[in-house]
């Protein structure tokens, strides 16, 4: 009985991120009824017909395709959503922009700055709507952190630190490459944890605390050889298993970042903390409904870190969901990004992070990798 | 493109619980693709036409109704889902059963044992599928607790304690009654925190630890008079604001329960802990992706409470969602209950808690209220 | 080189509490240099000469005795400190008071109200200084809780809950009675967890929240028979292994208390929480340098439970110790009580809890045990 | 009544660390009765006679001195304990060693490697007993971490990270230098947070995880000028306010370290975490009775971080104190080091960390500062 306008989506890819995006498109209208546009799952595209057909059936896509060029060529498609391995982002995004489609691209934008620049150029030349799925900005507790920082509560910032710790590649029997494990193959992914995990940390950090000026980094590959799924042969591992760096932000504060897939005990421990003159904030993805806040201006006898359960109706996005005390989860961040994308269409404004903004994260990632390989400080150019 | 059989749902009510159930029906097929049946939102029913129409539009119901008898009379409806205030549960459920519909009823089953018994009788006479929405059983961490207890890891049980603490009625300006606040009106709700909150604690407790034998309780109404929304007049508050009780379980362990809406600082702090001879478990709704576990058989130097992040694929229900470390939330418990209801249809088994099982919780609630008013121990009859 | 006056202490007993008290006497002058009186370890008394001699040597007592009447008879002794099993408290305290000695008595005051009353009478008749070692009042974080409550920050109180959970008697092979295990023998201890653990909870509760009016309790003895150390025979266990009760405070708030030695995973988990109209406080002995505080008047976006690390110089007692962030431990509570006892001498004021105040806790304990055995509510008379 | 041998201590300094050491000497015999030697507080030395006299009286020193050379010259003194500002360590330690005294030196060993080397040479030439007060090694939970790592439970180590965060110098009105604030004066302290805080982190790290091979660091001085207490004039701040570095350990693992006095909300937050192939450990000074442990070999359904309350009698040092669940604090670490020093005398073994071992920490600190000033990687020579 809906009277909304439709936004017909063509999604390229059928892996993990394809599920999160698809779910977001299906749910957004239920929880954001004020939006004028409603996404329609027009088509999903994948190389393996059997698998893409099953995906389409499970998620109620109107159709499926096996060649992404066909999707872009279809006149009924308004927006292209790119969920492929990183090495395909540039070609698809540029073609989609040239065809005048809106483009939503999974992060990181591309494998390198060199690959990103033509994407930004194409988007800007075509003047099409665009966004990159750095979804963690839209965890309500992270959005709240942004509000608190922007309000000036923290005062002058001294420190920012973040890490993203996982442990799923410790087993040396784990193969690399292929459809399932392309994140372990630098040719497909561009890099290891730097593009996969640190990119999230860097995006959030620059959103909250401004540009990163220069970096000093180190990387490590703990397991040097693995069987490659595509060839079945033992091959050199080309990605970074761990990456650590410190940096200056343009505002004079110091940054410390670490990411690894070898931190036993941590599944997806993305945490950040920011220390200001008056107040500090810390956050942890494992308990994403909470934000920790410390304010030195509190009366001294009752001064302490506050554990804020970010579920009340006055918290970012939370009027859309349940009632105080009742949690939301990981998938909601994607619903929020679709909602904001649809709002930006109605408002005629950009939907952050745009391709251009995401390229800045790319520049930091590249400076980090350059610093690690040259064992020297590198400017980011930001 | 779906080839599933349909299960056409008629939902009575358009309040908070109607949203949670509706969302569950819409999502279940996406995440449980193996199910043969797919719920269809056939109709939603509410007394206020404007509001029910808006609800139907927001959630994509095929139609709406304003008289629940019409819904039951419709031949195209397979299942009736009851989300009304508690005082309507019995009449609707009995009529639905007599019409041969499957019945899903929001908890508590009814306002009293006397009101519940005919419901159970009608269900059993009609032989229709039925379930009551004690959704917290299907938080994955709670289901995991059940598995661990059933596996015998805890040994002989000594203690069970639970509380459900909220703080939303402390303000004496809050009115009682009416559509929004019927939970504060004993005529509509049957009781206050006992039926609303303790009923959850009791359902979980008896599921995990067996029947409760006898109880000793106290209740309190802190704010004696409030404006009634229906009449606009200051009237006596008829509900219990707080309820505390201790009890014996049939297995010889001791129980301690507390519930209140006057615990400043707690939004929906449902917690339970169970202590066995060898191991203990505790849980907290505010951080529902975690379960705490202590095993005394651990090597003494590394013995401690374990904080289990219940997000891995081998955890209950979690193979359906994301990857290790990525959280789910409150609403997923309802999706799980729909999935289990659909599975039970395919398997020809009951879907716990059935009406009959939910009446046992009703018996404990009633013994608790009787004990409090008579200041004496009461047997539950279980 | 000290110019302080001396307070010569005769300590009766050489068990666990004798160690904590002795340490307190030895340390107080180092950390409270402003006190005019300095405790001197004049003598320690125990029945077993070999053991009391070893104790005296380890702790630098000037002498030792084997008959407590001799200690009381010694003119050089100013204060008698009673660390014996509970069944000896009354006789020693009364004799000490009659001899004009100051009396410091380990908690609980005695085994019963009937035994306590003559102690209070003797103390009052003699007009001697006295105190009972409910040491947990003087954890800095607990004293801070008292300050916050007295300041009115919490407003009207609705709820108080406390528990004291241990797990050291779960093993059925553990014997009862004798010197080491007199706490498992009702003849020596008076009761089980009620006098040992709940007495602490009740003392703190009434100090923080006023008198307890009436109670409804239950007790349980999980293991019915144990070998008695004195006789070597299997005998009936006479103590309560667990005790739970709810109650009304005189201020209209509700109380909930639980204590057990069968809560696997808890060593000495004494916790309390108090919920007021505006603010709430909670505390946990396992992390005694912290106090949790929630204030609803905080700005809603940054409202949450605050974890206060009670180590700054403006916190109770903490100017005496180290610097912010550096913890103190269990033993410091006894040092604080000695310091306050010495201060009270200088100020001519009572040192809480006095014998009279401690008898109120005794009254509640007795009402609790009476309620449990009669399965009915009991007034405390407070 | 003691029959122990005496160890007569001459302590140089009367500041904060003098208190912690003095307390340790006074308490050790009470809690470690098996030791053959008993420290005697022979003398304390300070330049300000009034203050040193007061200190001596408060702590029961037999005498006081105002010239440290006199202390070293006294034949009745067995051991010299150095608690002065860092710039005095070398001269006193060398003189004490040459006089044949045992030497206990507060950390860091000195201001530089150049200043440390002659100290080590003098100690070794004289063959005197020596130790440096890196007290955090002897927090029972940290000693437990050492045991667990040495037992091989963690397997191959991938990551080590530590930080030491404080916030006490954020106020720009805080002066620098003088007796109280010499830690803010590089001439007296050698460096800022690097020698004061990171030195602790480095000592623990190399004790637990072996030598650090090379480092890449950055430092920052946030407040550039402060009033100097000695001169009353606004002068350039010469210390590092913050220091961050990453490094390789010799075992191939990666290290990440951060220290600052500008992390609002942290009083003395010294934390470390170590990630191995099979298990991980983390620790936090604010809650020093706890150790967190994760073991991937646990059964998957109950796998999680364990919070070990390190208070049982089988934990390092804990048989000396109270009973399970009862905490100890900061000061106990010094008691443990005195006990171990006395034991090492009896056993004829070194007491770690010796001067020689502490110089290794000095080498890392110096490499860190060199790396920061040159913006390049530096080898430590270890």
Tab-separated table of N, CA, C and O in Angstrom, chain B residues 80 129 194 211 349:
chain	number	residue	atom	x	y	z
B	80	UNK	N	-3.484	-16.245	14.219
B	80	UNK	CA	-3.833	-15.003	14.916
B	80	UNK	C	-2.724	-14.702	15.927
B	80	UNK	O	-2.357	-15.563	16.731
B	129	UNK	N	-2.066	-25.092	16.836
B	129	UNK	CA	-0.694	-24.690	17.173
B	129	UNK	C	-0.737	-23.397	17.986
B	129	UNK	O	-1.532	-22.513	17.709
B	194	UNK	N	4.690	-7.505	38.393
B	194	UNK	CA	4.648	-8.972	38.509
B	194	UNK	C	4.341	-9.618	37.162
B	194	UNK	O	5.073	-10.506	36.711
B	211	UNK	N	10.466	-26.385	38.049
B	211	UNK	CA	9.305	-25.770	38.680
B	211	UNK	C	9.603	-25.087	40.008
B	211	UNK	O	10.467	-25.510	40.759
B	349	UNK	N	5.835	-30.626	16.144
B	349	UNK	CA	6.113	-30.591	17.587
B	349	UNK	C	5.576	-29.288	18.169
B	349	UNK	O	5.327	-28.333	17.442
